[in-house]
GROMACS .gro file of C-alpha atoms in nm:
model
  495
    1UNK     CA    1   7.473  10.112  10.885
    2UNK     CA    2   7.396  10.453  10.990
    3UNK     CA    3   7.214  10.533  10.770
    4UNK     CA    4   7.206  10.893  10.790
    5UNK     CA    5   7.457  11.213  10.797
    6UNK     CA    6   7.689  11.093  11.130
    7UNK     CA    7   7.865  11.395  11.367
    8UNK     CA    8   8.180  11.368  11.372
    9UNK     CA    9   8.142  11.547  11.797
   10UNK     CA   10   7.764  11.487  11.907
   11UNK     CA   11   7.824  11.587  12.255
   12UNK     CA   12   7.993  11.929  12.135
   13UNK     CA   13   7.630  11.962  11.933
   14UNK     CA   14   7.431  11.836  12.190
   15UNK     CA   15   7.591  12.135  12.404
   16UNK     CA   16   7.484  12.399  12.125
   17UNK     CA   17   7.163  12.534  12.119
   18UNK     CA   18   7.145  12.645  11.798
   19UNK     CA   19   6.979  12.619  11.471
   20UNK     CA   20   7.217  12.481  11.263
   21UNK     CA   21   7.316  12.188  11.560
   22UNK     CA   22   6.948  12.129  11.493
   23UNK     CA   23   7.021  12.117  11.196
   24UNK     CA   24   7.290  11.864  11.211
   25UNK     CA   25   7.085  11.672  11.417
   26UNK     CA   26   6.807  11.621  11.206
   27UNK     CA   27   7.039  11.483  10.933
   28UNK     CA   28   7.140  11.255  11.170
   29UNK     CA   29   6.869  11.110  11.213
   30UNK     CA   30   6.774  11.090  10.877
   31UNK     CA   31   6.781  10.770  10.629
   32UNK     CA   32   6.839  10.739  10.354
   33UNK     CA   33   6.593  10.638  10.065
   34UNK     CA   34   6.728  10.390   9.857
   35UNK     CA   35   7.188  10.328   9.831
   36UNK     CA   36   7.291  10.463   9.458
   37UNK     CA   37   7.359  10.307   9.136
   38UNK     CA   38   7.635  10.111   9.212
   39UNK     CA   39   7.936  10.253   9.068
   40UNK     CA   40   8.152   9.979   9.115
   41UNK     CA   41   8.209   9.988   8.695
   42UNK     CA   42   8.397  10.258   8.653
   43UNK     CA   43   8.718  10.178   8.729
   44UNK     CA   44   8.740   9.867   8.629
   45UNK     CA   45   8.929   9.805   8.271
   46UNK     CA   46   9.152  10.112   8.368
   47UNK     CA   47   8.908  10.377   8.274
   48UNK     CA   48   9.086  10.655   8.291
   49UNK     CA   49   9.036  10.973   8.464
   50UNK     CA   50   9.027  11.242   8.233
   51UNK     CA   51   8.726  11.046   8.096
   52UNK     CA   52   8.559  10.937   8.388
   53UNK     CA   53   8.483  11.304   8.489
   54UNK     CA   54   8.499  11.479   8.179
   55UNK     CA   55   8.027  11.577   8.200
   56UNK     CA   56   8.036  11.890   8.357
   57UNK     CA   57   7.960  11.916   8.746
   58UNK     CA   58   7.727  12.150   8.953
   59UNK     CA   59   7.966  12.258   9.202
   60UNK     CA   60   7.909  12.319   9.562
   61UNK     CA   61   8.158  12.517   9.715
   62UNK     CA   62   8.265  12.484  10.063
   63UNK     CA   63   8.141  12.918  10.078
   64UNK     CA   64   7.863  12.903  10.017
   65UNK     CA   65   7.747  12.683  10.283
   66UNK     CA   66   7.943  12.962  10.553
   67UNK     CA   67   8.248  12.821  10.537
   68UNK     CA   68   8.547  13.062  10.587
   69UNK     CA   69   8.894  13.168  10.540
   70UNK     CA   70   9.158  13.238  10.809
   71UNK     CA   71   9.152  13.619  10.738
   72UNK     CA   72   8.788  13.616  10.712
   73UNK     CA   73   8.793  13.541  11.053
   74UNK     CA   74   9.066  13.748  11.120
   75UNK     CA   75   8.795  14.012  11.023
   76UNK     CA   76   8.939  13.991  10.682
   77UNK     CA   77   8.529  14.001  10.521
   78UNK     CA   78   8.333  13.748  10.359
   79UNK     CA   79   8.098  13.955  10.168
   80UNK     CA   80   8.088  13.650   9.900
   81UNK     CA   81   7.995  13.320   9.885
   82UNK     CA   82   7.820  13.231  10.158
   83UNK     CA   83   7.485  13.199  10.288
   84UNK     CA   84   7.163  13.359  10.435
   85UNK     CA   85   6.960  13.250  10.670
   86UNK     CA   86   6.744  12.922  10.602
   87UNK     CA   87   6.523  12.781  10.773
   88UNK     CA   88   6.505  12.393  10.801
   89UNK     CA   89   6.268  12.294  10.521
   90UNK     CA   90   6.452  12.527  10.292
   91UNK     CA   91   6.775  12.231  10.416
   92UNK     CA   92   6.961  12.017  10.152
   93UNK     CA   93   6.685  11.675  10.097
   94UNK     CA   94   6.353  11.908  10.275
   95UNK     CA   95   6.166  11.864  10.541
   96UNK     CA   96   6.148  11.862  10.929
   97UNK     CA   97   6.378  11.573  10.968
   98UNK     CA   98   6.128  11.289  11.050
   99UNK     CA   99   5.856  11.379  10.860
  100UNK     CA  100   5.760  11.294  10.506
  101UNK     CA  101   5.695  11.538  10.274
  102UNK     CA  102   5.887  11.856  10.334
  103UNK     CA  103   5.963  11.994  10.002
  104UNK     CA  104   6.198  12.199   9.918
  105UNK     CA  105   6.196  12.227   9.548
  106UNK     CA  106   6.583  12.432   9.473
  107UNK     CA  107   6.897  12.308   9.586
  108UNK     CA  108   7.010  12.403   9.892
  109UNK     CA  109   7.329  12.598   9.653
  110UNK     CA  110   7.059  12.737   9.476
  111UNK     CA  111   6.886  12.947   9.759
  112UNK     CA  112   6.944  13.250   9.679
  113UNK     CA  113   7.283  13.371   9.828
  114UNK     CA  114   7.309  13.654  10.164
  115UNK     CA  115   7.536  13.933  10.051
  116UNK     CA  116   7.538  14.135  10.405
  117UNK     CA  117   7.765  13.759  10.579
  118UNK     CA  118   7.678  13.396  10.686
  119UNK     CA  119   7.445  13.400  10.989
  120UNK     CA  120   7.480  13.485  11.336
  121UNK     CA  121   7.308  13.144  11.440
  122UNK     CA  122   7.546  12.887  11.666
  123UNK     CA  123   7.635  13.036  11.952
  124UNK     CA  124   7.914  12.804  12.142
  125UNK     CA  125   8.003  12.683  11.826
  126UNK     CA  126   8.431  12.761  11.820
  127UNK     CA  127   8.557  12.891  11.435
  128UNK     CA  128   8.716  12.598  11.338
  129UNK     CA  129   8.315  12.428  11.481
  130UNK     CA  130   8.147  12.653  11.228
  131UNK     CA  131   8.346  12.547  10.917
  132UNK     CA  132   8.314  12.195  11.026
  133UNK     CA  133   7.979  12.275  11.017
  134UNK     CA  134   7.989  12.389  10.713
  135UNK     CA  135   8.148  12.171  10.474
  136UNK     CA  136   7.885  11.915  10.612
  137UNK     CA  137   7.664  12.106  10.421
  138UNK     CA  138   7.791  12.146  10.171
  139UNK     CA  139   7.852  11.735  10.098
  140UNK     CA  140   7.481  11.683  10.228
  141UNK     CA  141   7.344  11.939   9.924
  142UNK     CA  142   7.577  11.755   9.608
  143UNK     CA  143   7.603  11.415   9.756
  144UNK     CA  144   7.180  11.406   9.936
  145UNK     CA  145   7.041  11.739   9.770
  146UNK     CA  146   6.742  11.831   9.513
  147UNK     CA  147   7.032  11.820   9.151
  148UNK     CA  148   7.052  11.434   8.986
  149UNK     CA  149   7.299  11.541   8.835
  150UNK     CA  150   7.654  11.480   8.893
  151UNK     CA  151   7.851  11.698   9.162
  152UNK     CA  152   8.176  11.884   9.258
  153UNK     CA  153   8.231  12.035   9.646
  154UNK     CA  154   8.512  12.204   9.644
  155UNK     CA  155   8.741  12.401   9.876
  156UNK     CA  156   8.844  12.695   9.695
  157UNK     CA  157   9.218  12.888   9.750
  158UNK     CA  158   9.300  12.973  10.136
  159UNK     CA  159   9.368  12.899  10.424
  160UNK     CA  160   9.016  12.656  10.625
  161UNK     CA  161   9.068  12.565  10.996
  162UNK     CA  162   8.807  12.281  11.097
  163UNK     CA  163   8.738  12.030  11.369
  164UNK     CA  164   8.637  11.672  11.227
  165UNK     CA  165   8.408  11.642  10.916
  166UNK     CA  166   8.228  11.358  10.775
  167UNK     CA  167   8.145  11.324  10.400
  168UNK     CA  168   7.874  11.020  10.441
  169UNK     CA  169   7.728  10.844  10.116
  170UNK     CA  170   7.572  10.661   9.979
  171UNK     CA  171   7.468  10.938   9.757
  172UNK     CA  172   7.180  10.958   9.547
  173UNK     CA  173   7.300  11.293   9.301
  174UNK     CA  174   7.429  11.099   9.084
  175UNK     CA  175   7.622  10.773   8.899
  176UNK     CA  176   7.872  10.938   8.842
  177UNK     CA  177   8.160  10.962   9.096
  178UNK     CA  178   8.145  11.313   9.340
  179UNK     CA  179   8.429  11.466   9.293
  180UNK     CA  180   8.556  11.649   9.566
  181UNK     CA  181   8.878  11.876   9.465
  182UNK     CA  182   9.088  12.029   9.755
  183UNK     CA  183   9.228  12.365   9.606
  184UNK     CA  184   9.351  12.531   9.991
  185UNK     CA  185   9.497  12.479  10.251
  186UNK     CA  186   9.320  12.333  10.548
  187UNK     CA  187   9.394  12.278  10.923
  188UNK     CA  188   9.280  12.033  11.164
  189UNK     CA  189   9.142  12.165  11.517
  190UNK     CA  190   9.466  12.070  11.783
  191UNK     CA  191   9.187  12.213  12.059
  192UNK     CA  192   9.153  11.751  12.121
  193UNK     CA  193   8.865  11.743  12.229
  194UNK     CA  194   8.638  11.810  12.006
  195UNK     CA  195   8.717  11.525  11.814
  196UNK     CA  196   8.437  11.232  11.981
  197UNK     CA  197   8.621  10.983  11.748
  198UNK     CA  198   9.006  10.923  11.626
  199UNK     CA  199   8.985  11.085  11.252
  200UNK     CA  200   8.937  11.406  11.135
  201UNK     CA  201   8.826  11.414  10.797
  202UNK     CA  202   8.640  11.126  10.725
  203UNK     CA  203   8.471  10.983  10.407
  204UNK     CA  204   8.195  10.646  10.457
  205UNK     CA  205   7.957  10.427  10.312
  206UNK     CA  206   8.028  10.587   9.916
  207UNK     CA  207   7.982  10.440   9.631
  208UNK     CA  208   8.182  10.593   9.358
  209UNK     CA  209   8.398  10.902   9.474
  210UNK     CA  210   8.753  11.154   9.360
  211UNK     CA  211   8.921  11.310   9.521
  212UNK     CA  212   9.193  11.557   9.381
  213UNK     CA  213   9.346  11.881   9.381
  214UNK     CA  214   9.695  12.038   9.521
  215UNK     CA  215   9.557  12.168   9.833
  216UNK     CA  216   9.671  12.017  10.173
  217UNK     CA  217   9.570  11.876  10.472
  218UNK     CA  218   9.760  12.042  10.738
  219UNK     CA  219   9.690  11.733  11.127
  220UNK     CA  220   9.922  12.030  11.297
  221UNK     CA  221  10.045  11.719  11.474
  222UNK     CA  222  10.281  11.863  11.681
  223UNK     CA  223  10.188  11.954  12.028
  224UNK     CA  224  10.085  11.620  12.051
  225UNK     CA  225  10.341  11.463  11.937
  226UNK     CA  226  10.539  11.616  12.225
  227UNK     CA  227  10.186  11.417  12.432
  228UNK     CA  228  10.248  11.178  12.288
  229UNK     CA  229  10.634  11.220  12.367
  230UNK     CA  230  10.598  11.188  12.716
  231UNK     CA  231  10.586  10.932  12.961
  232UNK     CA  232  10.396  11.069  13.179
  233UNK     CA  233  10.144  11.113  12.884
  234UNK     CA  234   9.811  10.939  13.060
  235UNK     CA  235   9.620  10.925  12.693
  236UNK     CA  236   9.433  10.565  12.669
  237UNK     CA  237   9.324  10.654  12.317
  238UNK     CA  238   9.476  10.779  11.966
  239UNK     CA  239   9.464  11.095  11.900
  240UNK     CA  240   9.267  11.140  11.469
  241UNK     CA  241   9.382  11.016  11.228
  242UNK     CA  242   9.375  11.341  10.914
  243UNK     CA  243   9.209  11.135  10.692
  244UNK     CA  244   8.995  10.839  10.668
  245UNK     CA  245   8.812  10.565  10.490
  246UNK     CA  246   8.593  10.382  10.551
  247UNK     CA  247   8.409  10.156  10.349
  248UNK     CA  248   8.514  10.360  10.070
  249UNK     CA  249   8.459  10.133   9.700
  250UNK     CA  250   8.562  10.242   9.318
  251UNK     CA  251   8.749  10.571   9.429
  252UNK     CA  252   9.034  10.761   9.328
  253UNK     CA  253   9.194  10.961   9.545
  254UNK     CA  254   9.540  11.195   9.305
  255UNK     CA  255   9.735  11.516   9.434
  256UNK     CA  256   9.681  11.602   9.757
  257UNK     CA  257   9.902  11.620   9.976
  258UNK     CA  258   9.915  11.576  10.423
  259UNK     CA  259  10.120  11.744  10.642
  260UNK     CA  260  10.182  11.628  11.026
  261UNK     CA  261   9.933  11.433  11.102
  262UNK     CA  262   9.838  11.386  11.462
  263UNK     CA  263   9.834  11.038  11.402
  264UNK     CA  264   9.811  10.792  11.077
  265UNK     CA  265   9.781  10.987  10.810
  266UNK     CA  266   9.462  10.784  10.540
  267UNK     CA  267   9.331  10.515  10.714
  268UNK     CA  268   9.172  10.267  10.513
  269UNK     CA  269   8.952   9.993  10.605
  270UNK     CA  270   8.676   9.796  10.458
  271UNK     CA  271   8.723   9.966  10.122
  272UNK     CA  272   8.712   9.814   9.730
  273UNK     CA  273   8.808   9.935   9.462
  274UNK     CA  274   9.011  10.242   9.521
  275UNK     CA  275   9.330  10.429   9.380
  276UNK     CA  276   9.604  10.686   9.507
  277UNK     CA  277   9.779  10.871   9.331
  278UNK     CA  278  10.087  11.103   9.317
  279UNK     CA  279  10.014  11.188   9.641
  280UNK     CA  280  10.310  11.425   9.959
  281UNK     CA  281  10.254  11.227  10.297
  282UNK     CA  282  10.452  11.409  10.486
  283UNK     CA  283  10.593  11.492  10.844
  284UNK     CA  284  10.955  11.448  11.074
  285UNK     CA  285  11.144  11.068  11.106
  286UNK     CA  286  11.057  11.179  11.473
  287UNK     CA  287  10.673  11.231  11.483
  288UNK     CA  288  10.543  10.909  11.647
  289UNK     CA  289  10.288  10.677  11.456
  290UNK     CA  290  10.252  10.933  11.160
  291UNK     CA  291  10.201  10.586  10.887
  292UNK     CA  292  10.126  10.750  10.536
  293UNK     CA  293   9.864  10.519  10.495
  294UNK     CA  294   9.731  10.216  10.691
  295UNK     CA  295   9.548   9.964  10.509
  296UNK     CA  296   9.277   9.714  10.668
  297UNK     CA  297   9.012   9.434  10.574
  298UNK     CA  298   9.028   9.632  10.263
  299UNK     CA  299   9.105   9.484   9.869
  300UNK     CA  300   9.201   9.617   9.459
  301UNK     CA  301   9.413   9.853   9.614
  302UNK     CA  302   9.650  10.120   9.455
  303UNK     CA  303   9.959  10.310   9.549
  304UNK     CA  304  10.084  10.493   9.282
  305UNK     CA  305  10.397  10.737   9.256
  306UNK     CA  306  10.398  10.859   9.588
  307UNK     CA  307  10.654  11.074   9.787
  308UNK     CA  308  10.596  10.954  10.157
  309UNK     CA  309  10.793  11.090  10.473
  310UNK     CA  310  10.676  11.000  10.776
  311UNK     CA  311  10.727  10.909  11.162
  312UNK     CA  312  10.656  10.513  11.121
  313UNK     CA  313  10.539  10.298  10.837
  314UNK     CA  314  10.590  10.456  10.508
  315UNK     CA  315  10.295  10.171  10.396
  316UNK     CA  316  10.133   9.950  10.616
  317UNK     CA  317   9.916   9.644  10.534
  318UNK     CA  318   9.725   9.512  10.778
  319UNK     CA  319   9.460   9.230  10.822
  320UNK     CA  320   9.209   9.121  10.637
  321UNK     CA  321   9.384   9.312  10.295
  322UNK     CA  322   9.396   9.112   9.981
  323UNK     CA  323   9.467   9.190   9.639
  324UNK     CA  324   9.733   9.511   9.711
  325UNK     CA  325   9.972   9.630   9.429
  326UNK     CA  326  10.239   9.933   9.538
  327UNK     CA  327  10.442  10.112   9.266
  328UNK     CA  328  10.678  10.331   9.268
  329UNK     CA  329  10.679  10.478   9.631
  330UNK     CA  330  10.926  10.702   9.747
  331UNK     CA  331  10.985  10.621  10.048
  332UNK     CA  332  11.219  10.870  10.295
  333UNK     CA  333  11.199  10.911  10.655
  334UNK     CA  334  11.008  10.611  10.793
  335UNK     CA  335  11.013  10.322  10.940
  336UNK     CA  336  10.946  10.079  10.557
  337UNK     CA  337  10.717   9.942  10.359
  338UNK     CA  338  10.600   9.677  10.561
  339UNK     CA  339  10.330   9.398  10.604
  340UNK     CA  340  10.157   9.403  10.968
  341UNK     CA  341  10.188   9.443  11.229
  342UNK     CA  342  10.000   9.116  11.297
  343UNK     CA  343   9.854   8.918  11.530
  344UNK     CA  344   9.833   9.124  11.798
  345UNK     CA  345   9.436   9.166  11.897
  346UNK     CA  346   9.210   8.834  11.855
  347UNK     CA  347   9.006   8.761  11.562
  348UNK     CA  348   9.220   8.817  11.289
  349UNK     CA  349   9.235   8.895  10.944
  350UNK     CA  350   9.509   8.683  10.626
  351UNK     CA  351   9.672   8.861  10.466
  352UNK     CA  352   9.779   8.727  10.035
  353UNK     CA  353   9.825   8.941   9.736
  354UNK     CA  354  10.010   9.171   9.787
  355UNK     CA  355  10.294   9.321   9.537
  356UNK     CA  356  10.564   9.630   9.620
  357UNK     CA  357  10.741   9.687   9.369
  358UNK     CA  358  10.973   9.934   9.214
  359UNK     CA  359  11.017  10.190   9.537
  360UNK     CA  360  11.246  10.400   9.596
  361UNK     CA  361  11.387  10.367  10.066
  362UNK     CA  362  11.627  10.607  10.175
  363UNK     CA  363  11.778  10.597  10.561
  364UNK     CA  364  11.438  10.456  10.660
  365UNK     CA  365  11.497  10.203  11.020
  366UNK     CA  366  11.312   9.919  10.774
  367UNK     CA  367  11.304   9.815  10.402
  368UNK     CA  368  11.095   9.542  10.323
  369UNK     CA  369  10.973   9.415  10.640
  370UNK     CA  370  10.697   9.145  10.797
  371UNK     CA  371  10.590   9.160  11.077
  372UNK     CA  372  10.363   8.984  11.302
  373UNK     CA  373  10.349   8.929  11.691
  374UNK     CA  374  10.341   8.630  11.915
  375UNK     CA  375   9.968   8.686  12.026
  376UNK     CA  376   9.610   8.498  12.048
  377UNK     CA  377   9.581   8.542  11.721
  378UNK     CA  378   9.638   8.291  11.439
  379UNK     CA  379   9.636   8.342  11.105
  380UNK     CA  380   9.805   8.339  10.716
  381UNK     CA  381  10.025   8.592  10.533
  382UNK     CA  382  10.063   8.513  10.107
  383UNK     CA  383  10.234   8.498   9.786
  384UNK     CA  384  10.319   8.776   9.904
  385UNK     CA  385  10.677   8.961   9.699
  386UNK     CA  386  10.843   9.284   9.754
  387UNK     CA  387  11.087   9.358   9.399
  388UNK     CA  388  11.259   9.565   9.194
  389UNK     CA  389  11.337   9.772   9.539
  390UNK     CA  390  11.684  10.002   9.525
  391UNK     CA  391  11.719  10.120   9.950
  392UNK     CA  392  12.023  10.378  10.025
  393UNK     CA  393  12.135  10.352  10.370
  394UNK     CA  394  11.822  10.196  10.494
  395UNK     CA  395  11.942   9.998  10.920
  396UNK     CA  396  11.738   9.694  10.811
  397UNK     CA  397  11.663   9.630  10.445
  398UNK     CA  398  11.494   9.305  10.421
  399UNK     CA  399  11.297   9.228  10.691
  400UNK     CA  400  11.090   8.890  10.859
  401UNK     CA  401  11.003   8.956  11.266
  402UNK     CA  402  10.787   8.682  11.408
  403UNK     CA  403  10.893   8.826  11.752
  404UNK     CA  404  10.782   9.171  11.640
  405UNK     CA  405  10.694   9.361  11.996
  406UNK     CA  406  10.940   9.177  12.272
  407UNK     CA  407  11.157   9.526  12.368
  408UNK     CA  408  11.368   9.350  12.494
  409UNK     CA  409  11.575   9.279  12.146
  410UNK     CA  410  11.640   9.628  11.898
  411UNK     CA  411  11.584   9.409  11.591
  412UNK     CA  412  11.459   9.089  11.429
  413UNK     CA  413  11.697   8.805  11.544
  414UNK     CA  414  11.585   8.471  11.723
  415UNK     CA  415  11.270   8.447  11.935
  416UNK     CA  416  11.310   8.505  12.268
  417UNK     CA  417  10.983   8.478  12.337
  418UNK     CA  418  10.655   8.253  12.301
  419UNK     CA  419  10.615   8.142  11.930
  420UNK     CA  420  10.399   8.354  11.670
  421UNK     CA  421  10.023   8.146  11.516
  422UNK     CA  422  10.092   8.372  11.216
  423UNK     CA  423  10.204   8.126  10.853
  424UNK     CA  424  10.376   8.243  10.642
  425UNK     CA  425  10.463   8.105  10.315
  426UNK     CA  426  10.515   8.177   9.958
  427UNK     CA  427  10.714   8.510  10.006
  428UNK     CA  428  10.944   8.655   9.724
  429UNK     CA  429  11.253   8.938   9.756
  430UNK     CA  430  11.421   9.017   9.358
  431UNK     CA  431  11.553   9.254   9.291
  432UNK     CA  432  11.638   9.473   9.647
  433UNK     CA  433  11.953   9.617   9.614
  434UNK     CA  434  12.116   9.929   9.738
  435UNK     CA  435  12.279  10.002  10.107
  436UNK     CA  436  12.237   9.916  10.433
  437UNK     CA  437  12.343  10.119  10.711
  438UNK     CA  438  12.388   9.771  10.960
  439UNK     CA  439  12.595   9.468  10.950
  440UNK     CA  440  12.290   9.221  10.912
  441UNK     CA  441  12.063   9.310  10.601
  442UNK     CA  442  11.871   9.002  10.560
  443UNK     CA  443  11.718   8.859  10.866
  444UNK     CA  444  11.423   8.614  10.896
  445UNK     CA  445  11.296   8.563  11.252
  446UNK     CA  446  10.966   8.346  11.152
  447UNK     CA  447  10.822   8.146  11.383
  448UNK     CA  448  10.910   7.809  11.568
  449UNK     CA  449  10.565   7.735  11.571
  450UNK     CA  450  10.453   7.806  11.212
  451UNK     CA  451  10.817   7.826  11.045
  452UNK     CA  452  10.844   7.992  10.655
  453UNK     CA  453  10.812   7.848  10.363
  454UNK     CA  454  10.867   7.951   9.937
  455UNK     CA  455  11.123   8.200  10.063
  456UNK     CA  456  11.232   8.285   9.708
  457UNK     CA  457  11.563   8.535   9.742
  458UNK     CA  458  11.663   8.695   9.423
  459UNK     CA  459  11.944   8.904   9.296
  460UNK     CA  460  11.965   9.098   9.678
  461UNK     CA  461  12.225   9.301   9.679
  462UNK     CA  462  12.409   9.515   9.938
  463UNK     CA  463  12.686   9.689   9.981
  464UNK     CA  464  12.791   9.820  10.348
  465UNK     CA  465  12.744  10.211  10.414
  466UNK     CA  466  12.716  10.182  10.827
  467UNK     CA  467  12.874  10.454  11.105
  468UNK     CA  468  13.130  10.125  11.201
  469UNK     CA  469  13.492  10.103  11.035
  470UNK     CA  470  13.629   9.783  11.233
  471UNK     CA  471  13.371   9.563  11.091
  472UNK     CA  472  13.197   9.630  10.720
  473UNK     CA  473  13.173   9.237  10.624
  474UNK     CA  474  12.747   9.234  10.496
  475UNK     CA  475  12.603   8.943  10.684
  476UNK     CA  476  12.206   8.771  10.681
  477UNK     CA  477  11.994   8.543  11.001
  478UNK     CA  478  11.805   8.299  10.931
  479UNK     CA  479  11.558   8.129  11.184
  480UNK     CA  480  11.285   7.867  11.090
  481UNK     CA  481  11.257   7.974  10.756
  482UNK     CA  482  11.217   7.755  10.458
  483UNK     CA  483  11.465   7.945  10.145
  484UNK     CA  484  11.528   7.863   9.765
  485UNK     CA  485  11.743   8.165   9.570
  486UNK     CA  486  11.861   8.253   9.288
  487UNK     CA  487  12.147   8.477   9.119
  488UNK     CA  488  12.363   8.748   9.362
  489UNK     CA  489  12.279   8.684   9.751
  490UNK     CA  490  12.522   8.989   9.907
  491UNK     CA  491  12.510   8.926  10.210
  492UNK     CA  492  12.561   8.499  10.125
  493UNK     CA  493  12.213   8.361  10.275
  494UNK     CA  494  12.267   8.149  10.534
  495UNK     CA  495  12.004   7.825  10.567
   0.00000   0.00000   0.00000
């Protein structure tokens, strides 16, 4: 476990000879005194956010720590809520990094505000890097400063351009969850050299977190998409995802908008007990790899009442995920709501207890989909329910594709290469209805080495609404699948 502040671009910090860089590097070397009190109880038993956030919170505004709006960067003024020059001893947490006993009697937010403007240190930093540093300073003060009560980080109204930011725990400010309220419009730097790892806004090692507000994270991915669409591009790494949740537990994310992410809108890894509600994750249908939400190695995750329009899966549930609920999500355009892909890499973990219900998919390439590769990895995907789904002109409404990645075919079909080692079982498609843009509305292409078992189809009802008028009959295709059926079956179920 990293025990201090992980910075988003250590290479850039190393080459900057500024007091601000020394401050950030010092905090990177700080060790945490102790883990904060576990907040695992906060969201158990259906506790409401309004109850959890009823306490008075001390506000830590990013502009009080030197962040500037685009207007201010262009000379619009910055006369209020900016931090003056402070010595290292006065920084949040107190003392010289690495030495015990340093004192800072008041938290950073309590320091006198310099009305004349921010300090002029930080030579060599771009404006977006300066904003990133200010955002991080704000978080450190709220999360690990001297104030012991409930805290809130506020990104106020206005447009803020920022490079990569890391909000890292554990927090010791309070046993209450820390709140990040996004009121403004936050834009990601388009200079990819500023990103030392493929994340823009990262939350990690936090137990007890609320991210809320009606603000927007704009990944400004348009130029990156053009590069990735260029076949001559030799980029070996992925561009940054907009929001990364890394080992974040007992969390509520509500109300925010993510626009035009360079890669995934939200990437979740190693998280537990997270509820996401009323999100808007938006990118054009032809934007590459802009998954709305990618979940891996996480459990007790709820995705509720959200709208996603992407260039890839609206939700992709990856390896090691358990107890995942996706409910009342509208998806389109995009590639559907998918489990997988699974099995591309060695040592991937199994997936189980997945519920996708009461969702609507419009003009997507896929609908309810499970996909595995024929690779070295072996595992199991089980306990999967897709139910009460409406599909409007979806190209491939119901899909199990254990031949994923075969570029010789356009869609799921008979295996044409090595068999997948993944076992798919206990899968239920129930009350799925609407229109299919292709003739094959149900495609179950399972592994010849591990045939699918316990696949149930109940009340599947589609009509054809594609562009071809020569053949309007719907069909289904099944390979290596043990199937039971109930109720309406349109198209007729294959055996």
